[in-house]
PDB file of C-alpha atoms in Angstrom:
ATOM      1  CA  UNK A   1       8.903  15.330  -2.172  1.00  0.00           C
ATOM      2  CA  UNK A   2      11.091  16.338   0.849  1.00  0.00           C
ATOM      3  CA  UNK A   3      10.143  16.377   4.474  1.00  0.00           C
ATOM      4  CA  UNK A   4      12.246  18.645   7.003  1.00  0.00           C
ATOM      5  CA  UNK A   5      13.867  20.690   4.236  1.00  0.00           C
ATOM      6  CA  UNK A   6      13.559  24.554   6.027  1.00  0.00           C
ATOM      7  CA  UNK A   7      16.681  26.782   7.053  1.00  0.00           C
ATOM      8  CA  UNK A   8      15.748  24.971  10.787  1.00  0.00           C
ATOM      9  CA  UNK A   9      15.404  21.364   9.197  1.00  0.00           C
ATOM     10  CA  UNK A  10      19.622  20.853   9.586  1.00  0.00           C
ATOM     11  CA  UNK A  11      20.307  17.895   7.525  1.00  0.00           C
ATOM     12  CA  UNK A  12      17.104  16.104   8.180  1.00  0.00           C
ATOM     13  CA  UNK A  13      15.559  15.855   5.225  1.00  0.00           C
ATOM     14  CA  UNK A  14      13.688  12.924   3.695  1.00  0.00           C
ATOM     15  CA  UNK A  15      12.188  11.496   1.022  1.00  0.00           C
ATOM     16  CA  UNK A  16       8.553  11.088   1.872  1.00  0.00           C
ATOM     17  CA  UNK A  17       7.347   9.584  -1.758  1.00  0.00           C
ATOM     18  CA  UNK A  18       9.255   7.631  -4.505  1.00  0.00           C
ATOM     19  CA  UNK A  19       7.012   5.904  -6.967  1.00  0.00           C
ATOM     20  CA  UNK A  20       5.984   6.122 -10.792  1.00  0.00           C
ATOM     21  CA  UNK A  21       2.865   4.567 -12.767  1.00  0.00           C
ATOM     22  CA  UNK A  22       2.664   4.568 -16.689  1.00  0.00           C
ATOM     23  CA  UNK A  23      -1.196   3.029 -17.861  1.00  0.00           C
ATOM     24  CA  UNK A  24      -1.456   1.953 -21.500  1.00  0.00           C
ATOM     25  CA  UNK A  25      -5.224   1.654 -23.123  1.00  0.00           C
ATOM     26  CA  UNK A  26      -6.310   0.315 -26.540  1.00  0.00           C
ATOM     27  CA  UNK A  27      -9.822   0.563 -27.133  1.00  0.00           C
ATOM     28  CA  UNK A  28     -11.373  -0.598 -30.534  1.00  0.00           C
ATOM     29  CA  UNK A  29     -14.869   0.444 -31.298  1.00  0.00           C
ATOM     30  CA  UNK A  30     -17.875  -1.551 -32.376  1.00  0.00           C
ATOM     31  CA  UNK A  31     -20.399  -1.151 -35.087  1.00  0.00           C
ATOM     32  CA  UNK A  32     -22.563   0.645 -32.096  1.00  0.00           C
ATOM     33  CA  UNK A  33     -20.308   3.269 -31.190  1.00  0.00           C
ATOM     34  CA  UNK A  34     -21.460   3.545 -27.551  1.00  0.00           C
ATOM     35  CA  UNK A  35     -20.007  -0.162 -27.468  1.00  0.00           C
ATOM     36  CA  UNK A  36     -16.190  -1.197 -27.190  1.00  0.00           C
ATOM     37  CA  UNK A  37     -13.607  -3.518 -26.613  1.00  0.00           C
ATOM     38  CA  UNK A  38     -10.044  -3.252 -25.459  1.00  0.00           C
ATOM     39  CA  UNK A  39      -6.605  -3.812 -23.808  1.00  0.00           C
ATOM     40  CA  UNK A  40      -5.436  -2.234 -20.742  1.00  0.00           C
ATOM     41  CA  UNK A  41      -1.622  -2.311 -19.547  1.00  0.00           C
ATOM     42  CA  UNK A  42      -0.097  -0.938 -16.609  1.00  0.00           C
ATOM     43  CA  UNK A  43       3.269  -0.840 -14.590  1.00  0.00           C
ATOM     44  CA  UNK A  44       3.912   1.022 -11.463  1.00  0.00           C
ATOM     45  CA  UNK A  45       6.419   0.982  -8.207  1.00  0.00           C
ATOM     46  CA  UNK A  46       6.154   2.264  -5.034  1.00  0.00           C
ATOM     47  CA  UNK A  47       9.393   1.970  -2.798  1.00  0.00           C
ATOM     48  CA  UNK A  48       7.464   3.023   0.434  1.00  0.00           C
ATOM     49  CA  UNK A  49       5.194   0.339  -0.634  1.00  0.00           C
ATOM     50  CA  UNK A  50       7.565  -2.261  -1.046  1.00  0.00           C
ATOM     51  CA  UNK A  51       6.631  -2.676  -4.490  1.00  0.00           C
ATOM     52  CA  UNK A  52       9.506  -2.483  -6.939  1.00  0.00           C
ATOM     53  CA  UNK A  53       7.312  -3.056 -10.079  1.00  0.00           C
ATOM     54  CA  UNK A  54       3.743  -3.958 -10.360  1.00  0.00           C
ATOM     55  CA  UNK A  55       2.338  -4.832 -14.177  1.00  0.00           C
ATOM     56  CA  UNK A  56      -1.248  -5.859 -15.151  1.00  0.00           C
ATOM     57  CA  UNK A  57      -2.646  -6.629 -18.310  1.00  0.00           C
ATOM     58  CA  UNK A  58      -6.181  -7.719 -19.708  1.00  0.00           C
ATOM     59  CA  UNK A  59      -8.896  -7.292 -22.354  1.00  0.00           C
ATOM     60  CA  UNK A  60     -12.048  -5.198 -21.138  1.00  0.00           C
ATOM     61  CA  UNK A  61     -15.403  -4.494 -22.650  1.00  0.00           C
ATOM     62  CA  UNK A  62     -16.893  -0.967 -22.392  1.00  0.00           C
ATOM     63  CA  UNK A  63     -19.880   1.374 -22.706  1.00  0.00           C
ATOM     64  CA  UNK A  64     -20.818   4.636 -22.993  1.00  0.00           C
ATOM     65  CA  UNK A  65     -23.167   5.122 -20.601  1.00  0.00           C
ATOM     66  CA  UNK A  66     -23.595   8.912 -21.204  1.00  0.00           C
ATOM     67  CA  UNK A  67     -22.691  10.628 -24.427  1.00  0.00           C
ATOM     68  CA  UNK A  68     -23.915  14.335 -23.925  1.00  0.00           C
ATOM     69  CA  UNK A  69     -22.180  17.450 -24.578  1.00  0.00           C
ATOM     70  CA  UNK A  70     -21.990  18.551 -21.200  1.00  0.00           C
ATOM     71  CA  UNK A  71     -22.236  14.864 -19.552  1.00  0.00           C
ATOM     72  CA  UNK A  72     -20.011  11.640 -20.531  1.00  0.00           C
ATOM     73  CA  UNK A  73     -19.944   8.524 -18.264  1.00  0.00           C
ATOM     74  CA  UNK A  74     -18.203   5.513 -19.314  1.00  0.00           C
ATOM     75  CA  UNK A  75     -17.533   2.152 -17.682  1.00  0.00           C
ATOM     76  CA  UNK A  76     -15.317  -0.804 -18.472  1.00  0.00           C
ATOM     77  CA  UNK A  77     -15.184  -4.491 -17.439  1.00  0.00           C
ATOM     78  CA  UNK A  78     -12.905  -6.888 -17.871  1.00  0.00           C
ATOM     79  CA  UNK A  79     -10.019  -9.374 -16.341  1.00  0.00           C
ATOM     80  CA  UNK A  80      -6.826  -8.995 -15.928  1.00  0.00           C
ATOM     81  CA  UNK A  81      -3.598 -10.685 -14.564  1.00  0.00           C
ATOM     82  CA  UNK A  82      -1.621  -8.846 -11.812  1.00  0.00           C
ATOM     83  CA  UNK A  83       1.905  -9.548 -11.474  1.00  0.00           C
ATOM     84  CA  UNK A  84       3.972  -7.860  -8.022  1.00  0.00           C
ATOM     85  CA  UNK A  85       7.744  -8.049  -7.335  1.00  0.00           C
ATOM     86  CA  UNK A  86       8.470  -6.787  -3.486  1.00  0.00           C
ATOM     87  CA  UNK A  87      11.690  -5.504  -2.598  1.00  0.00           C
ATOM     88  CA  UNK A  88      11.441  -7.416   0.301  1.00  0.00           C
ATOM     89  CA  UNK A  89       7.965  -9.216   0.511  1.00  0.00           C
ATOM     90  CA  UNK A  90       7.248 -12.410  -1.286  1.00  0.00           C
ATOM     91  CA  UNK A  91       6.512 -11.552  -5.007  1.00  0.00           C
ATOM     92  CA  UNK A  92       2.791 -12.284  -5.532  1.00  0.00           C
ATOM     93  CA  UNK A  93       0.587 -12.745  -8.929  1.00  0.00           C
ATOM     94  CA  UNK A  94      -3.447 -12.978  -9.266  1.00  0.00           C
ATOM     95  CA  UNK A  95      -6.528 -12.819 -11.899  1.00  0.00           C
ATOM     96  CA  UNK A  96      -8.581 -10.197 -10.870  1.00  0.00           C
ATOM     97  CA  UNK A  97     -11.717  -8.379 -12.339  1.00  0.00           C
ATOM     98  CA  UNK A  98     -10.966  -4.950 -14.030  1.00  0.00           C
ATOM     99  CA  UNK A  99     -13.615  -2.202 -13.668  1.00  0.00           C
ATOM    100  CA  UNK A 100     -13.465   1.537 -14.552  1.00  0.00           C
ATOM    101  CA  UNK A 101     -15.610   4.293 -14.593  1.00  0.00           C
ATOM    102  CA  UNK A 102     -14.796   8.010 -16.232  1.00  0.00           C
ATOM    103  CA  UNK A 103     -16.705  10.444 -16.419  1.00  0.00           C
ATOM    104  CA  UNK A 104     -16.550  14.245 -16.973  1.00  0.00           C
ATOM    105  CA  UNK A 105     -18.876  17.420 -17.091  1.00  0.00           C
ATOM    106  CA  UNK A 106     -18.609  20.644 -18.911  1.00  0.00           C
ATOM    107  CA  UNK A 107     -19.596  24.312 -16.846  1.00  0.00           C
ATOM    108  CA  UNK A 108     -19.747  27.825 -17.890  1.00  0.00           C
ATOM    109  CA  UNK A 109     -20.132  26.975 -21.678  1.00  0.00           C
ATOM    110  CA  UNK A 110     -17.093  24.884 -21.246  1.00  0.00           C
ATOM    111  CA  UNK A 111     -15.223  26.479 -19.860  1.00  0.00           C
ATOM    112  CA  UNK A 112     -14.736  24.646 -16.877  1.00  0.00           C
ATOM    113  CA  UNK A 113     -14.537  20.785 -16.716  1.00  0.00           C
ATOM    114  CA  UNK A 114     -14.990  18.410 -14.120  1.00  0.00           C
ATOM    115  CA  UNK A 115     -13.455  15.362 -14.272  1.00  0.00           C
ATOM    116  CA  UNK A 116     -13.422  11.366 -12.576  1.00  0.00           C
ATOM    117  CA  UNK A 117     -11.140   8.347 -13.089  1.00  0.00           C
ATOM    118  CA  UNK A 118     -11.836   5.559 -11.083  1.00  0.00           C
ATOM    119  CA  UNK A 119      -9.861   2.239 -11.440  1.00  0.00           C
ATOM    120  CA  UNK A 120     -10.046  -0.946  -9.579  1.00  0.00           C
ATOM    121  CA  UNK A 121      -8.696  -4.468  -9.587  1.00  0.00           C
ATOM    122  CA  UNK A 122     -10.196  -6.505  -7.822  1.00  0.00           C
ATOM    123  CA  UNK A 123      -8.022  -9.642  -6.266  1.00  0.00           C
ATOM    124  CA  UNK A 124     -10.635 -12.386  -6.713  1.00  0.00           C
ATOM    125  CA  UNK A 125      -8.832 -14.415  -4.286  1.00  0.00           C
ATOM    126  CA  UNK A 126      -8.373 -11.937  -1.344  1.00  0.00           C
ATOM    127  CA  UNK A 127     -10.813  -8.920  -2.470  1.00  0.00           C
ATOM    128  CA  UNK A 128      -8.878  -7.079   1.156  1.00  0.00           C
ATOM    129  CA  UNK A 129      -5.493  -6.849  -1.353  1.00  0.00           C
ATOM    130  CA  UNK A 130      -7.594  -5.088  -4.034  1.00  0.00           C
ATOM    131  CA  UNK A 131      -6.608  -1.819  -5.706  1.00  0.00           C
ATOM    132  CA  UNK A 132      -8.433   1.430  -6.043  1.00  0.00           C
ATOM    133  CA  UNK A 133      -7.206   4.333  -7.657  1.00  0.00           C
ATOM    134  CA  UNK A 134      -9.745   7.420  -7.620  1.00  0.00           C
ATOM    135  CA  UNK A 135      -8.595  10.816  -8.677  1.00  0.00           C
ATOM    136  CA  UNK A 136     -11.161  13.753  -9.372  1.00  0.00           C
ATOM    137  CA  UNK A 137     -10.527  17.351 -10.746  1.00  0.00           C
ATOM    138  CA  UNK A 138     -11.246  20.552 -12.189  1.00  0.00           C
ATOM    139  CA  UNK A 139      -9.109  22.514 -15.671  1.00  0.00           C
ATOM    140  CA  UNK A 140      -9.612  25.289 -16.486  1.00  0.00           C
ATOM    141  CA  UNK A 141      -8.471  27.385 -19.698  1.00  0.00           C
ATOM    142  CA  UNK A 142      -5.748  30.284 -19.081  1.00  0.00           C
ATOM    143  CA  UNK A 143      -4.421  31.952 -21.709  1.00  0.00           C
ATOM    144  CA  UNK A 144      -2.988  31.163 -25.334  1.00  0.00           C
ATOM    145  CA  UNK A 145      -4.176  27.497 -25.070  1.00  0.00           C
ATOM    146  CA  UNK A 146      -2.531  26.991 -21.724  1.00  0.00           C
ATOM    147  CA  UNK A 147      -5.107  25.007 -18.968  1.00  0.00           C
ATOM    148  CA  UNK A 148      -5.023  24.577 -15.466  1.00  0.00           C
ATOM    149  CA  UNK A 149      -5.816  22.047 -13.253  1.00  0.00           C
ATOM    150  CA  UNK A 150      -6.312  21.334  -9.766  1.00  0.00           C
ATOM    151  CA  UNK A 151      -7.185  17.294  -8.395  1.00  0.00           C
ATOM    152  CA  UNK A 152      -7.346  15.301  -5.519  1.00  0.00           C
ATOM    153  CA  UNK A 153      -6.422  12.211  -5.550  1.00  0.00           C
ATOM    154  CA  UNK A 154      -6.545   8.468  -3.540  1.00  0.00           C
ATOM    155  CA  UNK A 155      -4.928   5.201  -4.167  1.00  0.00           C
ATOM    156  CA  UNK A 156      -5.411   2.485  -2.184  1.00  0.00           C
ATOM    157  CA  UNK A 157      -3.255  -0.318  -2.771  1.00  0.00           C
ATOM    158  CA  UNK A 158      -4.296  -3.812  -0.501  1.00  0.00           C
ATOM    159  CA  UNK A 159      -1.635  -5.755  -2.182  1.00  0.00           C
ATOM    160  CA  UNK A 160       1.223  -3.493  -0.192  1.00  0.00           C
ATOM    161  CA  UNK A 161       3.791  -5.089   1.959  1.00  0.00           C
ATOM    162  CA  UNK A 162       3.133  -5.938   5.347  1.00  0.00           C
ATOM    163  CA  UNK A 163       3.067  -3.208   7.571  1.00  0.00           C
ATOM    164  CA  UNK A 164       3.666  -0.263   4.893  1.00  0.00           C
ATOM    165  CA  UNK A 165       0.911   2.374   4.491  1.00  0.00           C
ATOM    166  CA  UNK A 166      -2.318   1.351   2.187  1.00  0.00           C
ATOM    167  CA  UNK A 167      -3.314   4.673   1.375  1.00  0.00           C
ATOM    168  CA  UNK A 168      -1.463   7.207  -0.467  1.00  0.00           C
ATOM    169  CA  UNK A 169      -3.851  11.014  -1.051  1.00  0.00           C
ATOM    170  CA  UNK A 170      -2.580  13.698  -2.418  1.00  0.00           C
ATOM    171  CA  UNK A 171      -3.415  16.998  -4.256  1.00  0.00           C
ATOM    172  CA  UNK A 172      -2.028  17.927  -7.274  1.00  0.00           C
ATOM    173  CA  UNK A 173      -2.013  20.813  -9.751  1.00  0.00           C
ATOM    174  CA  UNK A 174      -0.700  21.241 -13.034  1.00  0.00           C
ATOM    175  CA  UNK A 175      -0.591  23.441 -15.982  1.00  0.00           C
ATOM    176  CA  UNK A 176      -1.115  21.911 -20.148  1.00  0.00           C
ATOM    177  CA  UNK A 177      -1.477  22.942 -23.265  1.00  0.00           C
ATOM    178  CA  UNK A 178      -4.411  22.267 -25.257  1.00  0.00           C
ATOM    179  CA  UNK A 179      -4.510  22.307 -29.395  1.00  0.00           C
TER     180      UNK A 179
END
């Protein structure tokens, strides 16, 4: 994303994000299917952060909490060990607990979905440098399997570098197929 980038901008122009996340899941179901175990991996880096590469890893155990139709709610707990490499800062490592929630509901004869991620972890030994990553949105079919979607999202990251921004929002939309 540029900043200052119009015919009056001149040569002005900035970066004003530079960062990339990839999040791995293995989930292996129980004899009780609402029950589950699993594996969650994750790397990321955020430059206005300070954080040239962030990884976690750790086993979870999940639930089904709602399994309708038109209503499913799941939630996961678990540990897992965050590793941080600054750019500048000290690197930093911790255990922390592992806890997400997603959920998603079906309007208009499903036509319309709603949908909620919600991932923390928690720094057990400073819960202030604790991450939360919420995003919520709404896709919608166009045409020829094509979908739409439209979501807001927040990540707060506690673990930052000193004095860079916590709190990164933004809005996104985006346009899949669906088979």
């Amino acid at each position: 994303i540029l900043r200052g980038t119009g015919p009056d901008a001149g040569d002005t122009s900035q970066p004003t994000a530079d960062n990339w996340h990839i999040i791995g899941k293995y989930d292996y179901f129980l004899p009780d299917p609402i029950n589950y175990l699993g594996v969650n991996l994750g790397f990321n880096a955020d430059r206005f952060a300070d954080v040239e590469r962030r990884s976690y890893i750790g086993p979870y155990f999940g639930r089904k909490l709602f399994t309708r139709e038109t209503l499913k709610l799941d939630a996961e707990l678990g540990i897992s060990y965050v590793a941080t490499d600054f750019v500048n800062a000290e690197d930093d490592s911790y255990t922390g607990i592992n806890l997400n929630l997603t959920g998603e509901t079906l309007f208009f004869d499903g036509k319309l979905k709603l949908y909620f991620r919600h991932i923390n972890l928690v720094n057990l030994s400073s819960f202030e440098q604790s991450i939360y990553r919420t995003t919520i949105g709404l896709r919608f079919p166009l045409l020829f399997g094509l979908e739409a979607a439209a979501e807001a999202s927040a990540d707060y990251d506690g673990g930052a570098a000193e004095g860079k921004e916590k709190l990164d929002e933004a809005l996104k939309f985006r346009i899949g197929y669906t088979w």
